[in-house]
Structure formats: structure tokens, C-alpha cells
CSV table of C-alpha atoms and ligand atoms in Angstrom, one decimal:
chain,number,residue,atom,x,y,z
A,911,MET,CA,73.8,241.1,110.5
A,912,LYS,CA,75.2,237.8,111.8
A,913,LYS,CA,78.9,237.3,111.1
A,914,LYS,CA,79.8,234.5,108.7
A,915,VAL,CA,81.2,231.6,110.6
A,916,ARG,CA,84.9,231.2,109.8
A,917,VAL,CA,86.9,228.5,111.4
A,918,ARG,CA,90.3,227.1,110.7
A,919,PHE,CA,92.6,224.1,111.3
A,920,ALA,CA,96.0,225.4,112.0
A,921,PRO,CA,98.5,222.6,112.4
A,922,SER,CA,102.2,222.8,112.7
A,923,PRO,CA,103.7,220.5,110.1
A,924,THR,CA,105.5,218.1,112.3
A,925,GLY,CA,105.6,215.2,109.8
A,926,TYR,CA,102.4,213.4,110.8
A,927,LEU,CA,98.9,214.2,111.8
A,928,HIS,CA,98.0,213.0,115.3
A,929,ILE,CA,94.5,211.5,115.6
A,930,GLY,CA,93.7,214.1,118.2
A,931,SER,CA,94.5,216.9,115.7
A,932,LEU,CA,92.3,215.1,113.2
A,933,ARG,CA,89.5,215.5,115.8
A,934,THR,CA,90.2,219.2,116.1
A,935,ALA,CA,90.1,219.5,112.3
A,936,LEU,CA,86.8,217.5,112.2
A,937,TYR,CA,85.0,219.6,114.8
A,938,ASN,CA,86.0,222.9,113.2
A,939,PHE,CA,84.9,221.5,109.8
A,940,LEU,CA,81.6,220.3,111.2
A,941,TRP,CA,80.9,223.6,112.7
A,942,ALA,CA,81.6,225.4,109.5
A,943,LYS,CA,79.5,223.1,107.4
A,944,LYS,CA,76.6,223.2,109.9
A,945,ASN,CA,76.6,227.0,109.8
A,946,GLU,CA,77.4,227.3,106.1
A,947,GLY,CA,80.6,229.0,107.0
A,948,ASP,CA,84.2,228.8,105.8
A,949,TYR,CA,86.7,226.3,107.0
A,950,PHE,CA,90.3,227.0,106.1
A,951,LEU,CA,93.7,225.3,106.5
A,952,ARG,CA,96.5,227.4,107.7
A,953,ILE,CA,100.0,226.1,108.2
A,954,GLU,CA,101.8,227.2,111.3
A,955,ASP,CA,105.4,226.7,110.4
A,956,THR,CA,107.2,229.5,112.2
A,957,ASP,CA,109.1,227.2,114.4
A,958,GLN,CA,111.9,226.6,112.0
A,959,LYS,CA,113.6,224.0,114.2
A,960,ARG,CA,110.6,221.7,113.8
A,961,ILE,CA,110.3,221.8,110.0
A,962,VAL,CA,110.0,218.4,108.4
A,963,PRO,CA,110.2,217.9,104.6
A,964,ASP,CA,106.9,216.9,103.0
A,965,ALA,CA,105.0,217.4,106.2
A,966,VAL,CA,102.5,219.7,104.6
A,967,ALA,CA,101.8,217.3,101.8
A,968,LYS,CA,101.3,214.5,104.4
A,969,LEU,CA,99.0,216.6,106.4
A,970,ILE,CA,96.8,217.4,103.4
A,971,GLU,CA,96.8,213.7,102.3
A,972,SER,CA,95.6,212.7,105.8
A,973,LEU,CA,92.8,215.3,105.7
A,974,GLU,CA,91.8,214.4,102.3
A,975,TRP,CA,91.7,210.7,103.2
A,976,ALA,CA,89.4,211.5,106.1
A,977,ASN,CA,87.2,213.6,103.8
A,978,ILE,CA,87.6,216.6,106.1
A,979,LEU,CA,87.9,219.1,103.3
A,980,HIS,CA,88.6,222.8,103.6
A,981,ASN,CA,87.4,225.3,101.1
A,982,GLU,CA,90.2,227.9,101.6
A,983,GLY,CA,93.9,227.9,102.5
A,984,VAL,CA,96.6,225.4,101.5
A,985,PHE,CA,95.9,222.7,98.9
A,986,PHE,CA,97.5,220.3,96.4
A,987,GLY,CA,97.5,221.6,92.9
A,988,LYS,CA,96.9,219.4,89.9
A,989,ASP,CA,100.6,218.9,89.5
A,990,GLY,CA,100.8,217.7,93.1
A,991,LYS,CA,102.5,220.9,94.2
A,992,ILE,CA,101.3,222.9,97.2
A,993,LEU,CA,99.2,226.0,96.3
A,994,GLU,CA,97.0,228.4,98.2
A,995,LYS,CA,93.4,229.6,97.5
A,996,GLY,CA,91.5,232.3,99.3
A,997,LYS,CA,91.4,236.0,99.8
A,998,TYR,CA,93.2,236.1,103.2
A,999,GLY,CA,96.5,234.5,102.1
A,1000,PRO,CA,99.2,233.7,102.4
A,1001,TYR,CA,98.0,230.8,104.6
A,1002,ILE,CA,101.5,229.5,105.3
A,1003,GLN,CA,102.9,231.5,108.2
A,1004,SER,CA,106.5,231.4,107.1
A,1005,LYS,CA,105.4,233.6,104.2
A,1006,ARG,CA,103.9,236.2,106.5
A,1007,ILE,CA,106.9,237.1,108.6
A,1008,LYS,CA,106.8,240.7,107.6
A,1009,ILE,CA,103.2,241.0,108.6
A,1010,TYR,CA,104.0,239.8,112.1
A,1011,GLN,CA,107.0,242.1,112.5
A,1012,LYS,CA,104.8,245.0,111.6
A,1013,TYR,CA,102.2,244.1,114.2
A,1014,ALA,CA,104.8,243.4,116.9
A,1015,HIS,CA,106.3,246.9,116.4
A,1016,GLU,CA,102.8,248.3,116.4
A,1017,LEU,CA,102.3,246.9,119.9
A,1018,VAL,CA,105.6,248.5,120.9
A,1019,GLU,CA,104.5,251.8,119.5
A,1020,LYS,CA,101.2,251.5,121.5
A,1021,GLY,CA,103.2,250.8,124.7
A,1022,LYS,CA,101.7,247.3,125.0
A,1023,ALA,CA,105.0,245.5,124.2
A,1024,TYR,CA,108.6,246.3,124.5
A,1025,CYS,CA,112.0,245.4,123.2
A,1026,CYS,CA,114.2,243.3,125.5
A,1027,PHE,CA,117.9,243.1,125.1
A,1028,CYS,CA,118.7,240.7,127.9
A,1029,ALA,CA,121.3,238.1,127.0
A,1030,SER,CA,120.5,234.5,127.6
A,1031,GLU,CA,123.0,234.3,130.4
A,1032,ARG,CA,121.1,236.9,132.4
A,1033,LEU,CA,117.8,235.1,131.8
A,1034,ASP,CA,119.4,231.8,132.9
A,1035,THR,CA,120.6,233.4,136.1
A,1036,LEU,CA,117.2,235.0,136.7
A,1037,ARG,CA,115.5,231.6,136.2
A,1038,ALA,CA,118.0,229.9,138.6
A,1039,VAL,CA,117.3,232.5,141.3
A,1040,GLN,CA,113.5,232.2,140.8
A,1041,GLU,CA,113.8,228.4,140.9
A,1042,LYS,CA,115.7,228.5,144.2
A,1043,ALA,CA,113.1,230.8,145.7
A,1044,LYS,CA,110.4,228.3,144.4
A,1045,LEU,CA,108.9,231.0,142.2
A,1046,ALA,CA,107.5,230.4,138.7
A,1047,PRO,CA,110.0,231.5,136.0
A,1048,ALA,CA,109.1,234.9,134.8
A,1049,TYR,CA,110.9,237.8,133.1
A,1050,ASP,CA,111.4,240.7,135.5
A,1051,LYS,CA,110.5,243.5,133.1
A,1052,LEU,CA,114.0,244.9,133.4
A,1053,CYS,CA,114.1,246.2,129.8
A,1054,LEU,CA,110.7,247.7,130.2
A,1055,LYS,CA,111.8,249.6,133.3
A,1056,GLU,CA,115.3,250.5,132.3
A,1057,VAL,CA,115.4,250.9,128.5
A,1058,SER,CA,113.6,253.9,127.2
A,1059,PRO,CA,111.9,253.6,123.8
A,1060,GLU,CA,114.4,256.0,122.4
A,1061,ASP,CA,117.4,254.0,123.7
A,1062,ALA,CA,115.8,250.9,122.4
A,1063,LYS,CA,115.5,252.3,118.9
A,1064,LYS,CA,119.2,253.4,119.1
A,1065,ARG,CA,120.3,249.9,120.2
A,1066,ILE,CA,118.3,248.3,117.4
A,1067,THR,CA,119.8,250.6,114.8
A,1068,SER,CA,123.3,249.8,116.1
A,1069,GLY,CA,122.5,246.1,115.3
A,1070,GLU,CA,122.0,244.8,118.8
A,1071,LYS,CA,119.9,241.6,119.1
A,1072,TYR,CA,116.6,241.9,120.8
A,1073,VAL,CA,113.2,240.2,121.3
A,1074,ILE,CA,109.8,241.8,121.7
A,1075,ARG,CA,107.9,241.0,124.8
A,1076,PHE,CA,104.3,241.6,125.6
A,1077,ASP,CA,103.8,243.7,128.7
A,1078,VAL,CA,101.4,241.7,130.8
A,1079,PRO,CA,99.6,243.7,133.5
A,1080,GLU,CA,101.0,242.7,136.9
A,1081,THR,CA,97.6,242.7,138.5
A,1082,GLY,CA,94.0,241.9,137.7
A,1083,GLU,CA,92.5,238.9,135.9
A,1084,THR,CA,91.9,237.9,132.4
A,1085,GLU,CA,88.5,236.3,131.9
A,1086,PHE,CA,86.9,234.8,128.9
A,1087,SER,CA,84.0,232.5,128.0
A,1088,ASP,CA,85.2,229.2,126.6
A,1089,ALA,CA,82.8,227.5,124.3
A,1090,VAL,CA,83.5,224.2,126.0
A,1091,ARG,CA,84.3,225.2,129.6
A,1092,GLY,CA,82.3,228.2,130.2
A,1093,LYS,CA,83.8,231.1,132.2
A,1094,VAL,CA,87.6,230.8,132.6
A,1095,LYS,CA,89.7,233.2,134.7
A,1096,PHE,CA,93.5,233.5,135.0
A,1097,GLY,CA,95.4,235.8,137.3
A,1098,ASN,CA,97.6,238.1,135.2
A,1099,LYS,CA,100.4,237.8,137.8
A,1100,ASN,CA,100.9,234.2,136.7
A,1101,LEU,CA,101.5,235.2,133.1
A,1102,ASP,CA,105.0,235.9,132.1
A,1103,ASP,CA,106.0,238.8,129.8
A,1104,PHE,CA,106.1,236.4,126.9
A,1105,VAL,CA,108.1,236.8,123.8
A,1106,ILE,CA,106.0,237.7,120.7
A,1107,LEU,CA,108.9,238.3,118.2
A,1108,LYS,CA,112.1,236.3,118.5
A,1109,SER,CA,115.6,237.7,117.9
A,1110,ASP,CA,115.7,236.1,114.5
A,1111,GLY,CA,112.7,238.2,113.5
A,1112,TYR,CA,110.3,235.2,113.6
A,1113,PRO,CA,107.1,235.6,115.5
A,1114,THR,CA,106.2,233.2,118.3
A,1115,TYR,CA,103.0,231.2,117.9
A,1116,HIS,CA,101.2,233.6,120.3
A,1117,LEU,CA,101.7,236.6,118.0
A,1118,ALA,CA,101.3,234.8,114.7
A,1119,HIS,CA,98.0,233.1,115.4
A,1120,VAL,CA,96.5,236.2,117.0
A,1121,VAL,CA,97.4,238.4,114.0
A,1122,ASP,CA,96.2,235.7,111.6
A,1123,ASP,CA,93.0,235.0,113.3
A,1124,HIS,CA,92.2,238.7,113.2
A,1125,LEU,CA,93.2,239.3,109.6
A,1126,MET,CA,91.6,236.0,108.5
A,1127,LYS,CA,88.4,236.9,110.3
A,1128,THR,CA,88.2,233.7,112.4
A,1129,THR,CA,85.1,233.6,114.5
A,1130,LEU,CA,85.7,230.5,116.5
A,1131,VAL,CA,88.8,228.6,117.5
A,1132,LEU,CA,88.3,225.0,118.6
A,1133,ARG,CA,91.7,223.6,119.6
A,1134,GLY,CA,93.4,221.2,122.0
A,1135,GLU,CA,93.1,221.7,125.8
A,1136,GLU,CA,96.9,222.2,126.0
A,1137,TRP,CA,96.4,225.7,124.7
A,1138,LEU,CA,94.0,226.7,127.4
A,1139,PRO,CA,96.7,228.2,129.8
A,1140,SER,CA,98.0,230.3,126.9
A,1141,THR,CA,94.6,231.7,126.0
A,1142,PRO,CA,94.7,234.6,128.5
A,1143,LYS,CA,97.8,235.8,126.7
A,1144,HIS,CA,96.0,235.7,123.4
A,1145,ILE,CA,93.0,237.5,124.8
A,1146,LEU,CA,95.3,240.2,126.2
A,1147,MET,CA,96.9,240.6,122.9
A,1148,PHE,CA,93.6,241.0,121.0
A,1149,ARG,CA,92.7,243.6,123.5
A,1150,ALA,CA,96.0,245.4,123.2
A,1151,PHE,CA,95.5,245.6,119.4
A,1152,GLY,CA,91.9,246.8,120.0
A,1153,TRP,CA,90.6,243.8,118.1
A,1154,GLU,CA,87.7,241.5,118.8
A,1155,ALA,CA,88.9,238.1,119.8
A,1156,PRO,CA,87.3,235.0,118.2
A,1157,ARG,CA,85.5,232.7,120.5
A,1158,TYR,CA,87.8,230.0,121.9
A,1159,GLY,CA,86.8,226.4,122.8
A,1160,HIS,CA,89.3,224.0,124.3
A,1161,LEU,CA,88.6,220.4,123.4
A,1162,CYS,CA,89.0,217.7,126.0
A,1163,VAL,CA,92.1,215.6,126.1
A,1164,ILE,CA,92.1,212.1,124.6
A,1165,LEU,CA,93.3,209.4,127.0
A,1166,ASN,CA,94.9,206.0,126.6
A,1167,LYS,CA,92.4,203.4,127.8
A,1168,GLY,CA,94.9,201.6,130.0
A,1169,THR,CA,97.1,204.3,131.4
A,1170,LYS,CA,94.4,207.0,131.5
A,1171,LYS,CA,97.2,209.3,130.3
A,1172,LYS,CA,97.2,211.6,127.3
A,1173,LEU,CA,97.3,209.4,124.1
A,1174,SER,CA,100.9,209.8,122.8
A,1175,LYS,CA,103.2,208.3,120.3
A,1176,ARG,CA,104.5,205.9,122.9
A,1177,ASP,CA,101.0,204.2,123.0
A,1178,GLY,CA,101.5,202.9,119.4
A,1179,ASP,CA,99.2,204.1,116.7
A,1180,VAL,CA,98.4,207.8,117.0
A,1181,SER,CA,99.0,209.1,113.6
A,1182,VAL,CA,96.3,209.2,111.0
A,1183,GLU,CA,98.7,207.4,108.7
A,1184,ASP,CA,99.0,204.5,111.1
A,1185,PHE,CA,95.2,204.0,111.1
A,1186,MET,CA,95.2,204.3,107.3
A,1187,LYS,CA,97.8,201.6,106.9
A,1188,LYS,CA,96.1,199.2,109.2
A,1189,GLY,CA,93.0,199.4,107.1
A,1190,TYR,CA,90.7,201.5,109.1
A,1191,LEU,CA,88.1,203.2,106.9
A,1192,PRO,CA,87.9,206.9,107.0
A,1193,GLU,CA,84.1,206.8,107.7
A,1194,ALA,CA,84.8,204.7,110.8
A,1195,VAL,CA,87.7,206.8,112.1
A,1196,VAL,CA,85.7,210.0,111.6
A,1197,ASN,CA,82.7,208.6,113.3
A,1198,PHE,CA,84.8,207.3,116.2
A,1199,ILE,CA,86.7,210.5,116.8
A,1200,ALA,CA,83.6,212.6,116.5
A,1201,LEU,CA,82.4,210.8,119.6
A,1202,LEU,CA,85.6,211.5,121.6
A,1203,GLY,CA,84.5,214.6,123.3
A,1204,TRP,CA,81.2,215.3,121.6
A,1205,ASN,CA,78.1,213.7,123.1
A,1206,PRO,CA,75.2,213.6,120.8
A,1207,LYS,CA,72.9,212.9,123.8
A,1208,THR,CA,71.2,210.1,122.0
A,1209,GLU,CA,71.8,206.3,121.8
A,1210,GLN,CA,72.9,206.6,118.3
A,1211,GLU,CA,76.5,205.6,117.7
A,1212,LEU,CA,76.9,205.3,113.9
A,1213,PHE,CA,76.9,208.7,112.2
A,1214,ALA,CA,77.7,209.3,108.5
A,1215,LEU,CA,79.5,212.6,107.8
A,1216,ASP,CA,76.3,214.4,106.8
A,1217,GLU,CA,74.6,213.3,109.9
A,1218,LEU,CA,77.5,214.5,111.9
A,1219,ILE,CA,77.2,217.9,110.2
A,1220,LYS,CA,73.5,218.0,111.1
A,1221,GLU,CA,73.8,216.8,114.7
A,1222,PHE,CA,77.1,218.4,115.8
A,1223,ASP,CA,76.8,221.2,118.3
A,1224,ILE,CA,79.6,222.9,120.2
A,1225,ALA,CA,77.2,223.1,123.2
A,1226,LYS,CA,77.5,219.3,123.5
A,1227,LEU,CA,81.3,219.2,123.8
A,1228,ASN,CA,82.6,217.6,126.9
A,1229,LYS,CA,85.2,219.0,129.2
A,1230,SER,CA,86.4,215.7,130.7
A,1231,GLY,CA,88.9,213.5,129.0
A,1232,ALA,CA,87.7,211.0,126.4
A,1233,ILE,CA,89.0,207.5,126.4
A,1234,PHE,CA,90.4,206.1,123.2
A,1235,ASP,CA,88.9,202.6,123.1
A,1236,THR,CA,90.5,200.7,120.3
A,1237,LYS,CA,88.0,197.9,120.7
A,1238,LYS,CA,85.2,200.2,120.0
A,1239,LEU,CA,87.0,201.6,117.0
A,1240,ASP,CA,87.5,198.0,115.8
A,1241,TRP,CA,83.9,197.3,116.2
A,1242,MET,CA,82.9,200.4,114.4
A,1243,ASN,CA,85.3,199.7,111.6
A,1244,GLY,CA,84.0,196.2,111.2
A,1245,THR,CA,80.5,197.6,111.0
A,1246,TYR,CA,81.5,200.0,108.3
A,1247,ILE,CA,83.4,197.3,106.4
A,1248,ARG,CA,80.2,195.2,106.3
A,1249,LYS,CA,78.3,198.2,105.0
A,1250,LYS,CA,80.5,198.2,101.9
A,1251,ASN,CA,79.3,196.4,98.9
A,1252,ILE,CA,81.6,193.5,97.7
A,1253,LYS,CA,83.0,195.4,94.8
A,1254,GLU,CA,84.2,198.3,96.9
A,1255,LEU,CA,85.5,196.0,99.6
A,1256,VAL,CA,87.4,193.9,97.0
A,1257,GLU,CA,89.2,197.1,95.8
A,1258,LEU,CA,90.0,198.1,99.3
A,1259,CYS,CA,91.4,194.7,100.3
A,1260,GLU,CA,93.5,194.0,97.2
A,1261,PRO,CA,96.6,196.0,98.4
A,1262,TYR,CA,96.7,193.9,101.5
A,1263,LEU,CA,97.0,190.7,99.4
A,1264,GLU,CA,99.8,192.0,97.2
A,1265,LYS,CA,102.0,189.1,98.1
A,1266,TYR,CA,99.6,186.6,96.5
A,1267,LYS,CA,99.1,188.8,93.4
A,1268,GLU,CA,100.2,186.0,91.1
A,1269,LYS,CA,97.6,183.6,92.3
A,1270,LEU,CA,94.8,186.1,92.7
A,1271,SER,CA,92.1,186.5,90.1
A,1272,GLY,CA,89.4,189.1,90.5
A,1273,GLU,CA,86.8,186.3,91.0
A,1274,TYR,CA,88.9,184.5,93.6
A,1275,LEU,CA,89.5,187.8,95.5
A,1276,GLU,CA,85.8,188.4,95.5
A,1277,LYS,CA,85.1,185.0,97.1
A,1278,ILE,CA,87.8,185.5,99.7
A,1279,VAL,CA,86.4,188.8,100.7
A,1280,THR,CA,82.9,187.5,100.8
A,1281,VAL,CA,84.0,184.7,103.2
A,1282,GLU,CA,86.3,186.9,105.4
A,1283,ARG,CA,84.3,190.1,105.7
A,1284,GLU,CA,82.2,188.8,108.6
A,1285,ARG,CA,85.1,188.6,110.9
A,1286,MET,CA,87.1,191.6,109.6
A,1287,ARG,CA,87.7,194.5,111.9
A,1288,ARG,CA,90.4,196.1,109.8
A,1289,LEU,CA,91.1,195.7,106.1
A,1290,ALA,CA,94.6,194.4,107.0
A,1291,ASP,CA,92.8,191.4,108.7
A,1292,ILE,CA,92.2,190.0,105.2
A,1293,ALA,CA,95.9,189.1,105.1
A,1294,ASP,CA,95.8,187.3,108.5
A,1295,GLY,CA,96.0,183.6,107.8
A,1296,ALA,CA,95.3,184.3,104.1
A,1297,GLU,CA,97.7,181.5,103.1
A,1298,ILE,CA,94.9,179.0,103.5
A,1299,TYR,CA,93.5,180.3,100.2
A,1300,PHE,CA,96.8,180.0,98.4
A,1301,GLU,CA,98.9,177.2,99.8
A,1302,THR,CA,98.2,173.5,100.3
A,1303,PRO,CA,97.8,173.3,104.1
A,1304,GLU,CA,100.4,171.5,106.2
A,1305,TYR,CA,99.1,170.1,109.4
A,1306,GLU,CA,99.5,167.1,111.7
A,1307,LYS,CA,97.2,164.2,111.3
A,1308,LYS,CA,95.8,164.4,114.8
A,1309,LEU,CA,94.3,167.8,114.1
A,1310,LEU,CA,91.8,166.1,111.8
A,1311,LEU,CA,90.3,164.2,114.7
A,1312,TRP,CA,87.3,165.7,116.5
A,1313,LYS,CA,87.6,165.0,120.2
A,1314,GLU,CA,87.6,161.2,120.8
A,1315,MET,CA,86.7,160.1,117.4
A,1316,SER,CA,88.5,157.1,116.0
A,1317,GLU,CA,90.7,157.1,112.9
A,1318,GLU,CA,88.3,154.7,111.3
A,1319,ASN,CA,85.4,157.0,111.8
A,1320,LEU,CA,87.6,159.9,110.5
A,1321,GLN,CA,88.3,158.1,107.4
A,1322,LYS,CA,84.6,157.4,106.9
A,1323,THR,CA,83.4,161.0,107.4
A,1324,LEU,CA,86.1,162.4,105.1
A,1325,ALA,CA,85.1,159.8,102.4
A,1326,LYS,CA,81.5,161.0,102.8
A,1327,SER,CA,82.6,164.6,102.5
A,1328,LEU,CA,84.6,163.8,99.4
A,1329,ASP,CA,81.5,162.1,98.0
A,1330,ILE,CA,79.3,165.1,98.7
A,1331,ILE,CA,81.8,167.7,97.3
A,1332,SER,CA,82.4,165.6,94.2
A,1333,GLY,CA,78.6,165.3,93.7
A,1334,VAL,CA,78.0,169.0,93.6
A,1335,LYS,CA,77.9,170.1,90.0
A,1336,GLU,CA,80.3,172.8,88.8
A,1337,ASN,CA,77.4,174.9,87.7
A,1338,GLY,CA,75.7,174.4,91.0
A,1339,TRP,CA,78.8,175.4,93.0
A,1340,THR,CA,77.2,178.0,95.1
A,1341,LEU,CA,77.6,178.7,98.8
A,1342,GLU,CA,74.0,177.8,99.4
A,1343,ASN,CA,74.1,174.4,97.6
A,1344,ILE,CA,77.3,173.4,99.3
A,1345,LYS,CA,76.1,174.4,102.7
A,1346,ASN,CA,72.8,172.6,102.2
A,1347,GLU,CA,74.4,169.4,101.1
A,1348,LEU,CA,77.0,169.4,103.9
A,1349,MET,CA,74.6,170.3,106.6
A,1350,ALA,CA,72.1,167.6,105.5
A,1351,ALA,CA,74.9,165.1,106.0
A,1352,ALA,CA,76.1,166.6,109.2
A,1353,ASP,CA,72.6,166.6,110.7
A,1354,SER,CA,72.2,162.9,110.1
A,1355,ARG,CA,75.3,162.1,112.2
A,1356,ASN,CA,77.6,163.7,114.8
A,1357,ARG,CA,78.0,167.2,113.5
A,1358,GLY,CA,81.4,167.8,115.1
A,1359,GLU,CA,82.7,164.5,113.8
A,1360,PHE,CA,81.6,165.4,110.3
A,1361,LEU,CA,82.3,169.1,110.0
A,1362,TRP,CA,85.6,169.4,112.0
A,1363,PRO,CA,87.7,167.0,109.9
A,1364,LEU,CA,86.4,168.5,106.7
A,1365,ARG,CA,87.2,172.0,107.8
A,1366,VAL,CA,90.7,171.0,108.9
A,1367,ALA,CA,91.2,169.1,105.6
A,1368,LEU,CA,90.4,172.3,103.7
A,1369,THR,CA,92.4,174.7,105.8
A,1370,GLY,CA,94.8,172.9,108.1
A,1371,LYS,CA,93.8,175.3,110.9
A,1372,GLU,CA,92.1,174.9,114.2
A,1373,LYS,CA,90.1,178.0,113.5
A,1374,SER,CA,88.9,179.2,110.2
A,1375,PRO,CA,85.7,180.0,108.2
A,1376,SER,CA,83.2,177.2,107.9
A,1377,PRO,CA,83.9,174.2,105.6
A,1378,TRP,CA,81.2,175.3,103.1
A,1379,GLU,CA,82.6,178.8,102.8
A,1380,MET,CA,86.1,177.4,102.4
A,1381,ALA,CA,85.0,174.8,99.8
A,1382,TRP,CA,83.0,177.4,97.9
A,1383,ALA,CA,86.0,179.8,97.8
A,1384,LEU,CA,88.6,177.2,97.0
A,1385,GLY,CA,86.5,175.7,94.2
A,1386,LYS,CA,85.6,172.1,93.5
A,1387,LYS,CA,89.0,170.9,92.2
A,1388,GLU,CA,91.1,172.4,95.0
A,1389,SER,CA,88.6,171.2,97.6
A,1390,ILE,CA,88.7,167.7,96.3
A,1391,LYS,CA,92.5,167.8,96.2
A,1392,ARG,CA,92.7,168.9,99.8
A,1393,VAL,CA,90.2,166.3,101.2
A,1394,ASP,CA,92.1,163.6,99.2
A,1395,LYS,CA,95.3,164.7,100.8
A,1396,ALA,CA,93.7,164.4,104.3
A,1397,ILE,CA,92.5,160.9,103.5
A,1398,SER,CA,95.9,159.8,102.3
A,1399,LEU,CA,97.4,161.3,105.5
A,1400,ILE,CA,95.3,159.1,107.7
A,1401,LYS,CA,96.6,156.1,105.9
A,1402,THR,CA,100.2,156.9,106.7
B,1278,LIG,N1,99.7,225.4,115.6
B,1278,LIG,C1,99.0,225.0,116.8
B,1278,LIG,C2,99.1,223.5,116.9
B,1278,LIG,O1,99.5,222.8,116.0
B,1278,LIG,C3,97.6,225.5,116.6
B,1278,LIG,C4,96.9,225.9,117.9
B,1278,LIG,C5,95.7,226.6,117.6
B,1278,LIG,O2,94.8,226.0,117.0
B,1278,LIG,O3,95.6,227.8,117.9
B,1278,LIG,O4,98.7,223.0,117.9
């Protein structure tokens, strides 16, 4: 019988979710969904130094925002508190310390790991000597060679501090088949006797995740490339326990477009929260990151989540780095924005216009969104230059002039515009009517000389939406007021 696919996302709660980690979560999720398997969220918080308050809540919020939803593990309860669901819990590693201790000692009993009592001073000296000799830092197995298991037990009972190290074979190679990279081999001599249980009784990541992935029946681990060099250690541990290792797949690195270096916090926006705040839509972010390392091998670029589930295949994951192209993300986001109906978009844009709350009716917001959505790449763009909808524009008279036109001509064209606008009936105040009327007038004279001054009169800006869109949104009364103001400005 085929084993049920079980995958996990296992972040360390560092306070924010990196966009690359969201991709890891997404790929695992897609694989589970595609195979009708389980996808669970495990919190890897054994590094007590890195604990950040509320980090788990933030993580779940980001995942929920992206719609990358797990069916097992750590969740928000109805009261907003963190709770766990699933038969393999606890799913928060700091609640599993005893389990790790038991398994670490089991490896010692099996002769696959040993207790090490070396003081940090000795390790520092050893490292310095190795560094001088241009050797990679590695523990020299002193405690394995010189402390018998009986002595070790006595020393532990007498309260001496110790760590447990894994006994890595000094020769041979560890090989495994990576789901993304194919066969990968590492020489054991390059692997240090790494610590699996620290002197405070906490496990290291190596031990904790191996134990958990075994007990939680993980079948595939898709994770960042940075874990590839540690994977032989993990494979060796699975073998030492006599367990079957899950399949590992190491995802390509995500690169900054300019520097071609790994995308990091220094590059600006990297956390999911940053993207959320700027008004990227979850559909767009998910679609965009799905393509950072997965090649659907078709021309298709826009994928809804259910299409991703259908098309995603670990056999199509790339090894080489993926470039994070913000321009492409912006394009994609704009496309998704324009797929939204006006009502949805109005709701999404409203928070960005908070500062104009007092002057903003539902109807007016709907008009603004209708006018602005064509040029929007992010929801936050709605606020860029939004003052034209709320404040009487201030501008210099000369901005009203199109190229070489004379003031006399300017006055005439604005008077004509005023005439047209005043002539459109309130109940016929539609975008189409206003456009038709204005364009008819524009076509019978110099277009620029007619449309430019009107647009500037309505907005006070060199660049803005068209005069008919602006007039429509502003309404008849306000449009007349603004054109009037422009006319009186010429006279000064
Ligand atoms: N806790 C590790 C991290 O945050 C997970 C690595 C893994 O998926 O095995 O990167």
C-alpha cells in the first residue's frame, strides 16, 4: 500500500515570516493537496535565545493571509489563543524536550552517540589549533576515545555538565537522492561530531527534527537549500536509529535581482507582512513565489491556487537560484487587482485612505477605485496622489498651458469645457456621457489644447487620470468649481 503523503512546514518563530519560507510552506502545501495528503505546521522553537514574543501568532497570521492552510499542528483557537490539533502532537518542539532527551540517550546506548564533557576552553583551543593548521573545525572525539560509558554515567550522576555528540564515521560517504538535485554525496570525514543534545538538556535542530519527522511520519521534506550540507548528518541519524528517512528536497535560493545575492532583510521587503502592508494580494504573492523555483514548463504565468495544486510537481523544481523580480510581482499584482470586482476592491482599498475618512462616502470611494484601478500595482497605490480627490488643487497658472498655447486660447478652451460640463445633466453624469461630450469637443479642435488645461484644472497635476474620469469622480458641482477656479487664475 502506498504511504499517505505527509509533509510539514517547520519554521522557527523568529518574529516574521520570510517570503522564501512562505515559498517553502507553499510547495509543501501544494504537494500535500495534490496527493491528498496531510500538511502540518510544527513550530521549531528549541533555540531559546531566538524566541520572540507573539512570533507564532504572526506566523500563523501570515500563513492564513496567504491561504496556505495546514490541516494539523498549531492553530489559533476561537479565543485567539494558540492550540494544537492532530494525533502526533505536541507540535511545538519546546513541549517535546523529554522526547528528544530519551532518543538522544537511546543513541548513546546504541553506541551511535556519546557524552562529551569537554569544557568550552578546550574546544576553543582545539578550534584555534585547527584554524592555524588550516583545518576545518571539528571535534576530535576525545570523550569518545577516553571516557568509557560507565565513567560517563558516573560523571553525569555526579552532576557534571555534558553534551551528547553524534559519532560520525570517519570514513566513507553518505549519499542520498534529493528530490530537487538528484544524487548527492558527502564525505563523512567532513562532518563534525555534531552536538545533538546541549548541556541545558535542549536538543539541537538536527536531533529534534529527525525525531519529529520520524514520529510524525513525514514522507517528504521540502526545505531551503541552506540545509543541504546538514542533510548527511540527518540521514546518518535516521540510519543510526534504524528508521527510514523521509525524502528530502532542497529548494533553490531566492536572489536579489540587482546583487544576485540571497534575498535578505537588507534588500528591503522580505517579510510576508511587508508585502501585506504594501497591498500585495495574497493570490498574486502566492502565484509569484510559486514560480520562484518551480517551472510549470508552459507559457502560463497566472495560476490560481487550485491550478497550482493541479499543476505542481516536485519533478519540475529548479536547482539554480530564482531571481526575485519585484517588477514582475507588481505586474502580477496589478493583474490580480484588475480581476477583482469593484465591491471587493473598494473594501481592500478603504484602509489605505483612512486619512480621508471624513470626506469619503462609499459611493465616492467606488468612483475613485474605478478610476484608479487601471494604474494600480499595489493597493497602497490608491493613496498616492489621492489628495486630488479631496483637496482643491493648488498649482501655478503656467501649468494650465499646453505647449505654446496663448492665454487667450486657454481661457477660451476652459470656458468651452465649463460649458460642456455644465451642460451634462446630473442624471446623465456617467463616465461615458462625459467622455463623449468632451471628446467631441476635443476632436473638433487641437486635442492637447483642449484636454490638457481641463485635466490640470481638475487635478492641478502634470500627470493624472483623464479629465472625463476625474470629472466623473469629482461630480458636477466640484468639477465646475475647479474649472471656475482655473479661469479666475488666468485672469490674475
Ligand atoms: N526550523 C528550520 C527552519 O526554520 C526548518 C528546517 C527544515 O525544514 O527541516 O529553517
